[in-house]
Short mmCIF file of C-alpha atoms and ligand atoms in Angstrom, two decimals:
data_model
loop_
_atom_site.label_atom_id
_atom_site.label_comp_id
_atom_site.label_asym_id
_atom_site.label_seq_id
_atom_site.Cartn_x
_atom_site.Cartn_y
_atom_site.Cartn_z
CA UNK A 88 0.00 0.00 0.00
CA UNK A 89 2.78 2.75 1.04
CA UNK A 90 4.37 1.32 -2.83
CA UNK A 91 1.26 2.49 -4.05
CA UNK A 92 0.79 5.95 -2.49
CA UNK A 93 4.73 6.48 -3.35
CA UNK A 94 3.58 6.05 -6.68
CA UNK A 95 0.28 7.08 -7.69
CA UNK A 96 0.01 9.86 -4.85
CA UNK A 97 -3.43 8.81 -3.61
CA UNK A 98 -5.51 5.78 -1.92
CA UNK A 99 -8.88 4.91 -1.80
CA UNK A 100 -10.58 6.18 1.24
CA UNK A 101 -10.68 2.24 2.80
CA UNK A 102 -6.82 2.71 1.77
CA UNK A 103 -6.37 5.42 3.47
CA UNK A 104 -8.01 4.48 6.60
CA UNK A 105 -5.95 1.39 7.08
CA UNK A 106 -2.54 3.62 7.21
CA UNK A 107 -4.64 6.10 9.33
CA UNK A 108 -6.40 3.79 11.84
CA UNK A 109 -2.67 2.40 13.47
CA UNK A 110 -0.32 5.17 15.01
CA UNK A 111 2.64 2.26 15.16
CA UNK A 112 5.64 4.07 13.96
CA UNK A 113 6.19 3.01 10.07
CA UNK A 114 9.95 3.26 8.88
CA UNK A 115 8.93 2.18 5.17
CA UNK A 116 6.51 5.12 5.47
CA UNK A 117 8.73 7.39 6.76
CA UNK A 118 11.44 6.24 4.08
CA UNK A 119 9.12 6.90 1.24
CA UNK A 120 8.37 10.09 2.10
CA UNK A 121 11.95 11.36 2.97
CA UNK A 122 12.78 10.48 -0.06
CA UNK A 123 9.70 12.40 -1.87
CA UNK A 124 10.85 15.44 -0.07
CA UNK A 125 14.60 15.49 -0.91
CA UNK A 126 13.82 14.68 -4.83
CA UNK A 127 11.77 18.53 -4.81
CA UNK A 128 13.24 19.90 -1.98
CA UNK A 129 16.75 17.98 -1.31
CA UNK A 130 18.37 18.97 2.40
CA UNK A 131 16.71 22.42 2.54
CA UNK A 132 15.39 23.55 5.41
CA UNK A 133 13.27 26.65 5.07
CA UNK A 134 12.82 28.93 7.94
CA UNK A 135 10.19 31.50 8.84
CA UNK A 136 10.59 33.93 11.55
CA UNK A 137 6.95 34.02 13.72
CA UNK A 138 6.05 36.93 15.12
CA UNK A 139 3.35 36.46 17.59
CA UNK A 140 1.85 40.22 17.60
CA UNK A 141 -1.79 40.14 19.20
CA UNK A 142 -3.26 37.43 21.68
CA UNK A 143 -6.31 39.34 21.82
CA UNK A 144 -9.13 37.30 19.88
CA UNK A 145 -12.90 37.69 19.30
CA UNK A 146 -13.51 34.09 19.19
CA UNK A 147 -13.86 30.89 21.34
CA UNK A 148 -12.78 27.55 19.60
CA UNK A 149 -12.88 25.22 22.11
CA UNK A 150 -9.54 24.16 22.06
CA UNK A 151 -7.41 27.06 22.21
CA UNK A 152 -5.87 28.66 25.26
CA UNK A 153 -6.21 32.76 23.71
CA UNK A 154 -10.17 32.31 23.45
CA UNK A 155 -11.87 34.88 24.19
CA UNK A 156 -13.85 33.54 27.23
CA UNK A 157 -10.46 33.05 29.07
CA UNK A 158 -9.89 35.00 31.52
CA UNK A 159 -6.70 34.00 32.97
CA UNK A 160 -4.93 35.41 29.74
CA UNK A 161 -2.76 38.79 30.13
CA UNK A 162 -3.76 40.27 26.66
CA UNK A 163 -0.90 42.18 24.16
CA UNK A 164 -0.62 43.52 21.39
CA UNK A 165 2.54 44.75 19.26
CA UNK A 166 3.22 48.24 17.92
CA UNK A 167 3.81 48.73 14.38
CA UNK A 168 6.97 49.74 15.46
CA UNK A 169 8.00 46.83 17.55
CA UNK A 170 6.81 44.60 14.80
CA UNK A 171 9.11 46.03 12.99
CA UNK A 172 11.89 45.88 15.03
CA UNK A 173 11.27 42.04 14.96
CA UNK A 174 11.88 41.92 11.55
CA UNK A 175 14.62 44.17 11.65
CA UNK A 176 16.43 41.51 14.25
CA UNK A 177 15.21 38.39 12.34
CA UNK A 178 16.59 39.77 9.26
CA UNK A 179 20.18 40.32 10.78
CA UNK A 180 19.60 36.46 11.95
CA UNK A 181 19.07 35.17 8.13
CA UNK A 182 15.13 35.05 8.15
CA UNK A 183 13.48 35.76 4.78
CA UNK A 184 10.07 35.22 5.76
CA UNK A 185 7.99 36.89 8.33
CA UNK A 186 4.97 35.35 9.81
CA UNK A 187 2.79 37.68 11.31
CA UNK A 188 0.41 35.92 13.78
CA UNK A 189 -2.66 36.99 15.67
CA UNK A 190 -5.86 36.20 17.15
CA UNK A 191 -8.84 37.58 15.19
CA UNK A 192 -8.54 41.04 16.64
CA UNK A 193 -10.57 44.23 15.15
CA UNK A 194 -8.26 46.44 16.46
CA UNK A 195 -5.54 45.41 13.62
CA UNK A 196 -7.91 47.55 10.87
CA UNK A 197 -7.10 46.79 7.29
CA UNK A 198 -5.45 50.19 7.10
CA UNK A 199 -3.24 49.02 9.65
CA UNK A 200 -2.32 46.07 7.89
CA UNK A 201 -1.82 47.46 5.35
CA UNK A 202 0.87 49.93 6.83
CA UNK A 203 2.22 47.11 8.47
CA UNK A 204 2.83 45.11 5.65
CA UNK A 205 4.48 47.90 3.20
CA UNK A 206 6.43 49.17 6.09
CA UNK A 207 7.84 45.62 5.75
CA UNK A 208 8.72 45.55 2.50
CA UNK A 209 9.77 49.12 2.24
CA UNK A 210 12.88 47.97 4.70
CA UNK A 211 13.04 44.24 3.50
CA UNK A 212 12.05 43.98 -0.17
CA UNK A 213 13.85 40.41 -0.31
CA UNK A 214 11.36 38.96 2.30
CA UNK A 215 8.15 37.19 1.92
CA UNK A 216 5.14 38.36 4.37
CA UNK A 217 3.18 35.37 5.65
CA UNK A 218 0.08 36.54 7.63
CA UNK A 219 -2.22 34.38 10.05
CA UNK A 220 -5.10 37.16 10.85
CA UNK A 221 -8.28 34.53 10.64
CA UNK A 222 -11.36 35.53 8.89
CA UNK A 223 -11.67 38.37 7.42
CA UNK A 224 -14.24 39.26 4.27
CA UNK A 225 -12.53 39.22 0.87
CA UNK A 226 -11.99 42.96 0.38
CA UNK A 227 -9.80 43.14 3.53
CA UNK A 228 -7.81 40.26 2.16
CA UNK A 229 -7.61 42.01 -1.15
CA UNK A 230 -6.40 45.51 0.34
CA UNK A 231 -3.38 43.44 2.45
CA UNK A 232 -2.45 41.67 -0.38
CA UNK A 233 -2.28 44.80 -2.88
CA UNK A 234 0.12 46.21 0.18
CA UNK A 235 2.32 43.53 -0.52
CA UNK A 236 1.66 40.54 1.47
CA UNK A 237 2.39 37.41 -0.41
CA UNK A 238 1.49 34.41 1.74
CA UNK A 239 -1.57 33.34 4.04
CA UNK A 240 -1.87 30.77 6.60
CA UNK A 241 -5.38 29.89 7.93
CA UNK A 242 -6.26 26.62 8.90
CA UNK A 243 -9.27 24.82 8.08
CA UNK A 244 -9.17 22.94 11.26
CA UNK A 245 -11.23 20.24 10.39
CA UNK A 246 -13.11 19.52 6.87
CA UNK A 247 -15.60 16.87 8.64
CA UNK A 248 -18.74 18.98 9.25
CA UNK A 249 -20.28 17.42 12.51
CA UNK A 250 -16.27 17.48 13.70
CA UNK A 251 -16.34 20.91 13.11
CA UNK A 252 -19.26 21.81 15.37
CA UNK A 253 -18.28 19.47 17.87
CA UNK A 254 -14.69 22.21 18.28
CA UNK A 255 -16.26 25.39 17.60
CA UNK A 256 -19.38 27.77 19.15
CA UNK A 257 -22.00 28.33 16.95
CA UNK A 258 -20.68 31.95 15.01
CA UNK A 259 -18.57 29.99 13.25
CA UNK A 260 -18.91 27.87 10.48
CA UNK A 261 -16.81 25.48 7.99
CA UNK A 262 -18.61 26.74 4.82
CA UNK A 263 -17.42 30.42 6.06
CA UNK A 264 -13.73 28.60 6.79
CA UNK A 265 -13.37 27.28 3.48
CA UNK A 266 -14.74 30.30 1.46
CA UNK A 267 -12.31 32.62 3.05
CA UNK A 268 -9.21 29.93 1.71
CA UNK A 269 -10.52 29.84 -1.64
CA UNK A 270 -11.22 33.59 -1.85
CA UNK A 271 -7.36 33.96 -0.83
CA UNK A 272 -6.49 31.37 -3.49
CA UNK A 273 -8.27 33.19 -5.87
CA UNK A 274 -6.71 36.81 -5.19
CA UNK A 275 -3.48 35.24 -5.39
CA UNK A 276 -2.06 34.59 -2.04
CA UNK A 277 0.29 31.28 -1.86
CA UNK A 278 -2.27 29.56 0.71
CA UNK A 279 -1.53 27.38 4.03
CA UNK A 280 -4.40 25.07 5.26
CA UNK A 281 -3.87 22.26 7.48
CA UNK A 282 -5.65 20.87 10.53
CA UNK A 283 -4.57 19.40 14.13
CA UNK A 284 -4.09 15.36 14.66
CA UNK A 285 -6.11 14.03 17.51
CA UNK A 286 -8.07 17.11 18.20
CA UNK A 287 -11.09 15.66 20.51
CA UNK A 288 -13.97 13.84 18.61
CA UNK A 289 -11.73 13.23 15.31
CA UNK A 290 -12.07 10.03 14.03
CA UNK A 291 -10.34 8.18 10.86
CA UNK A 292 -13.33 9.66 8.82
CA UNK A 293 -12.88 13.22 9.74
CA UNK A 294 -8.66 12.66 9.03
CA UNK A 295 -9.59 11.35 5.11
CA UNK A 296 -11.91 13.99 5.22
CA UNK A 297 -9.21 16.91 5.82
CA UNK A 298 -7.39 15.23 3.16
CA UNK A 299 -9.74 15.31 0.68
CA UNK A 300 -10.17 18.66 1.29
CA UNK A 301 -6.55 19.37 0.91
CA UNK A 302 -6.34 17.45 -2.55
CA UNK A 303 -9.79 20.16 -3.70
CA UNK A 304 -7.54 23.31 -2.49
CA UNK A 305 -4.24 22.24 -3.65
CA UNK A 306 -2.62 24.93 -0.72
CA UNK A 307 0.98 25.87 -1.21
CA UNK A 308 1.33 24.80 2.71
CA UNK A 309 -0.18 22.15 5.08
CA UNK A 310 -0.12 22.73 8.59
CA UNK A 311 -0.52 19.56 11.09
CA UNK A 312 0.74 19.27 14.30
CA UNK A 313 -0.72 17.59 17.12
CA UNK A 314 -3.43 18.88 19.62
CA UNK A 315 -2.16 19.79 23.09
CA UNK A 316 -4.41 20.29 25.71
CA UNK A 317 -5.11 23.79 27.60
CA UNK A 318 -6.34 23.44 30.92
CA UNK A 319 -8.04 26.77 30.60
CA UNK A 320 -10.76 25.26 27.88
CA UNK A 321 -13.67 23.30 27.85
CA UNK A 322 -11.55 20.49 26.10
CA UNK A 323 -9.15 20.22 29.51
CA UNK A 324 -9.46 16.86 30.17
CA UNK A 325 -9.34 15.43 26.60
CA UNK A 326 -5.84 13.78 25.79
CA UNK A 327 -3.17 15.40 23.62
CA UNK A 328 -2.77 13.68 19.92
CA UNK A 329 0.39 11.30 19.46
CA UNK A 330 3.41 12.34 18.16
CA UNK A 331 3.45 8.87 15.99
CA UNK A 332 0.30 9.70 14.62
CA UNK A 333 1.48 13.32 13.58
CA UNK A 334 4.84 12.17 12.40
CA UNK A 335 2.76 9.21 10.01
CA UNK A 336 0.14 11.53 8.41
CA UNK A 337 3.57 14.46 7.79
CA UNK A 338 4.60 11.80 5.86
CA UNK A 339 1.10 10.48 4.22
CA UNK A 340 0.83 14.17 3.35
CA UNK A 341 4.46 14.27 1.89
CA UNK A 342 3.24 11.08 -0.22
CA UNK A 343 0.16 12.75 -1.55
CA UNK A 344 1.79 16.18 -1.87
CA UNK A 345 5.39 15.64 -2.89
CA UNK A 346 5.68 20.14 -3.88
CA UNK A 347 4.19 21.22 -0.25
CA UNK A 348 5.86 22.83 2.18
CA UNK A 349 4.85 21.33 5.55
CA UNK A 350 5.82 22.84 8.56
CA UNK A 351 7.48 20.58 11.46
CA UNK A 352 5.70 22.62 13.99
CA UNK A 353 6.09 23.84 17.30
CA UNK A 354 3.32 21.58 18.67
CA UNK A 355 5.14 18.76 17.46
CA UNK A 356 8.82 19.85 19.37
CA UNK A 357 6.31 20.38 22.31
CA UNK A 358 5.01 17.05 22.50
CA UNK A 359 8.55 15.43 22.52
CA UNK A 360 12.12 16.85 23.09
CA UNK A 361 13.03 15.99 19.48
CA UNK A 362 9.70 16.30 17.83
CA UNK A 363 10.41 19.20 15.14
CA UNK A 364 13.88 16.79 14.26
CA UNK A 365 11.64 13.70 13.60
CA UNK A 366 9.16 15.88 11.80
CA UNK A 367 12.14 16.69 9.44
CA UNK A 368 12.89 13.14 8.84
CA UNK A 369 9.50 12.10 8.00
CA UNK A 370 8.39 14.64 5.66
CA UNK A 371 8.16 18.01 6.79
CA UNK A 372 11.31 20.92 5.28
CA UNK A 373 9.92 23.88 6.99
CA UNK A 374 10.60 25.05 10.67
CA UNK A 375 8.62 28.26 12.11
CA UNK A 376 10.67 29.55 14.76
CA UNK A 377 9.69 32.09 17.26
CA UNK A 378 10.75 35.85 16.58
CA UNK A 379 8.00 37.43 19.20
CA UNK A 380 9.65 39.58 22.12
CA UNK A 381 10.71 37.40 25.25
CA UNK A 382 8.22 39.52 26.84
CA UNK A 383 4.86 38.51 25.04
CA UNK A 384 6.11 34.95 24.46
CA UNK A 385 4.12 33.54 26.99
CA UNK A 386 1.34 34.93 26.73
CA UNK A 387 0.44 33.67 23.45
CA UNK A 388 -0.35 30.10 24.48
CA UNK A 389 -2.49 28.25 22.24
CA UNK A 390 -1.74 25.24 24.52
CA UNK A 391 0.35 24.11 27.57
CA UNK A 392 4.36 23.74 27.93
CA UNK A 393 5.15 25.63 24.50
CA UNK A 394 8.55 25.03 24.03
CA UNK A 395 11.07 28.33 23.27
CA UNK A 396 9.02 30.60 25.32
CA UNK A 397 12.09 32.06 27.70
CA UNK A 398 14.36 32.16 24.25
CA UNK A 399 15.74 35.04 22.54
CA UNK A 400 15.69 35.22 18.86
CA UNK A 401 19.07 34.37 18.41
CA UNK A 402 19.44 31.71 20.98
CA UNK A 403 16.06 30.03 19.28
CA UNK A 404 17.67 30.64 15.71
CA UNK A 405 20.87 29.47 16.80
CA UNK A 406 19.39 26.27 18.57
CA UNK A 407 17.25 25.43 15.41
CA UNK A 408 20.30 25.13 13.33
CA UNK A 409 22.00 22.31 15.81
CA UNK A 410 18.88 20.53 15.71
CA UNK A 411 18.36 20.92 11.41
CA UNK A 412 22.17 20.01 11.15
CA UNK A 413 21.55 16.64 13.48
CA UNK A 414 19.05 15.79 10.85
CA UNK A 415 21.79 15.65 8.34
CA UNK A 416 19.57 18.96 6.57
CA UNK A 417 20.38 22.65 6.45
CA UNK A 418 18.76 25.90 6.69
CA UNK A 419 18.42 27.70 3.49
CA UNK A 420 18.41 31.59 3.25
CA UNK A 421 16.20 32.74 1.12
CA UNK A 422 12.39 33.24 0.79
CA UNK A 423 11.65 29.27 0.52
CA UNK A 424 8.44 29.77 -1.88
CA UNK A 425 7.12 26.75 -2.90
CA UNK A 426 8.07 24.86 -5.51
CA UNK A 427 5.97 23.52 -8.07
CA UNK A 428 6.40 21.79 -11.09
CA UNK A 429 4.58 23.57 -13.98
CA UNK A 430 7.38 26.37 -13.29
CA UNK A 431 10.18 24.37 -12.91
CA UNK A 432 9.24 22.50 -16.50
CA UNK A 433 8.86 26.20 -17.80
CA UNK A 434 12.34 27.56 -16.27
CA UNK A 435 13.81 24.42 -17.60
CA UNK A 436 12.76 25.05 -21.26
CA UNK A 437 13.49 28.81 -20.62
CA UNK A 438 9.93 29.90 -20.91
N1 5AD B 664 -3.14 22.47 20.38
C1 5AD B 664 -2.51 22.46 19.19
N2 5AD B 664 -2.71 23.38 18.23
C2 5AD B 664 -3.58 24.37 18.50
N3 5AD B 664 -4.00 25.39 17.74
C3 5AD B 664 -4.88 26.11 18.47
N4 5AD B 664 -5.07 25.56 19.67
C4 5AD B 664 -4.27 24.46 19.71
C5 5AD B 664 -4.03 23.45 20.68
N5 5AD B 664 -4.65 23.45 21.87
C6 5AD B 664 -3.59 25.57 16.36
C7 5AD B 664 -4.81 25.74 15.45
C8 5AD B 664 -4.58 27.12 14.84
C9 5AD B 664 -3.09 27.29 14.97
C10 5AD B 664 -2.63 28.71 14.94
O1 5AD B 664 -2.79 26.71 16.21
O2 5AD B 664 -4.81 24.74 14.45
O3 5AD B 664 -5.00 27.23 13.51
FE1 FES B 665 13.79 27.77 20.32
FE2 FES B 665 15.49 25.63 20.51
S1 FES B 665 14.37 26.40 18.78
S2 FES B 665 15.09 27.20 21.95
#
């Protein structure tokens, strides 16, 4: 079966549920798909610097620890100014992509963005702005994108509909989700969906699900990492998702997606000491350190024990390339777009 995903880059859904419904560690699987990712992408790691700059959020998904409806949270939010002074630092450390993360907070206007974003690139024209803002209608994405963002990062969270109600309150919905990634598709963002592994209620069906969705959308990124749980939530007492079962559906996804960058995320280095290292080696070529201020790092918990929290930028930078070197990989500076293989054919011929 793994012989056949290698080659034909799908399963049937039955197919698909028998790799799904075991999380024993598979070193075939893992094989295959390491060797997937170094034909496109060979030892590069790409890097992103995140900047964490609001935990303020209007909404409540069930799972995360910056809802609204906790109270225990110290809210922040980062001044144009000191966002730039992040990138300004992360720049000097080799970073040529800037993720700006936030809850979904109103007080970032569009014409705030907007500055934001060509402040960015009036200082670093080289760099690639990634942005992670949540919903937003089209026009706002529109007006942030004609300021020069290029990239856009918004889960779907879960493509199983009855999954999805089971994780969020009722003001939000999956059909509103999924509009918003194919409306930035459409203006011509490079696109990052992805969902968590072992998020409570998810079953095998809800998994083939999110990856049928993925195949539909074609995003330029996946993002998976396991579910950790907040204590803070109403999900507290539901376990956190396996780090087999994330590392074996990085490299499913690698199988299925051989041009995609996939993140070896931050949930996945929290969940075990060496859990960004294995994502490396079983799929994943992108790492996302942290760039936030030691300050605010904290305070922007999305779940318990996040790793890299008492870090500077340059220890977490410096860190990250020990751990990408004892993969046998190496950190590439540059803007790491995606590849994809209509363009390379077209370079090739020198179109
Ligand atoms: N555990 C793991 N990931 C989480 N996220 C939010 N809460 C958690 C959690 N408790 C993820 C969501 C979101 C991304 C920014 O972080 O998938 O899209
Ligand atoms: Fe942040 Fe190691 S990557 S401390």
């Amino acid at each position: 079966m793994i012989d056949k995903l290698t080659r034909e880059m799908n399963l049937s859904d039955g197919e698909l549920a028998e790799l799904i419904a075991t999380d024993r560690h598979d070193a075939e699987l893992a094989r295959n798909a390491d060797r997937v990712r170094q034909s496109v992408y060979g030892k590069d790691v790409y890097i992103r610097g995140l900047i964490e700059f609001s935990n303020y959020c209007k909404n409540n998904c069930f799972y995360c620890g910056i809802r609204q409806s906790n109270e225990a949270v110290k809210r922040y939010r980062l001044s144009k100014e000191q966002i730039l002074s992040c990138c300004d630092e992360g720049y000097g450390l080799g970073f040529r992509t800037f993720v700006l993360q936030g809850g979904e907070d109103p007080y970032y206007t569009d014409e705030l963005m907007c500055e934001i974003v060509s402040l960015i690139k009036a200082r670093h024209g080289d760099c690639a702005i990634t942005l992670s803002l949540g919903e937003r209608p089209k026009a706002s994405y529109q007006a942030i994108f004609d300021a020069g963002a290029d990239r856009y990062l918004l889960r779907h969270e879960t493509a199983d509909e009855t999954h999805y109600r089971m994780l969020h309150p009722e003001s939000m919905s999956l059909a509103n989700r999924k509009e918003c990634l194919w409306n930035l598709k459409e203006i011509g963002y490079q696109v990052g969906a992805g969902f968590m592994v072992g998020s409570p209620y998810q079953t095998v069906s809800s998994i083939i699900a999110d990856i049928r969705f993925l195949q539909e959308l074609r995003p330029a990124m996946i993002g998976i990492g396991p579910y950790i749980t907040h204590k803070e939530t109403p999900f507290k007492d539901f376990k956190s998702g396996s780090l087999e079962l994330s590392l074996r559906l990085l490299s499913i996804i690698r199988l299925m997606f051989p041009y995609a960058l996939l993140p070896a995320t931050t949930a996945l280095g929290t969940i075990a000491p060496n859990g960004r290292e294995l994502g490396l080696t079983h799929g994943a070529n992108v790492v996302m350190p942290n760039l936030s201020p030691v300050g605010v790092r904290k305070l922007y918990e999305l779940y318990e024990d996040k790793i890299c929290t008492g870090e500077e930028a340059a220890e977490c930078r410096f860190c990250l390339d020990r751990r990408v070197a004892s993969t046998g990989y190496a950190i590439a500076v540059h803007r790491g777009d995606v590849k994809d293989a209509q363009q390379e054919v077209l370079a090739a011929i020198g179109e």
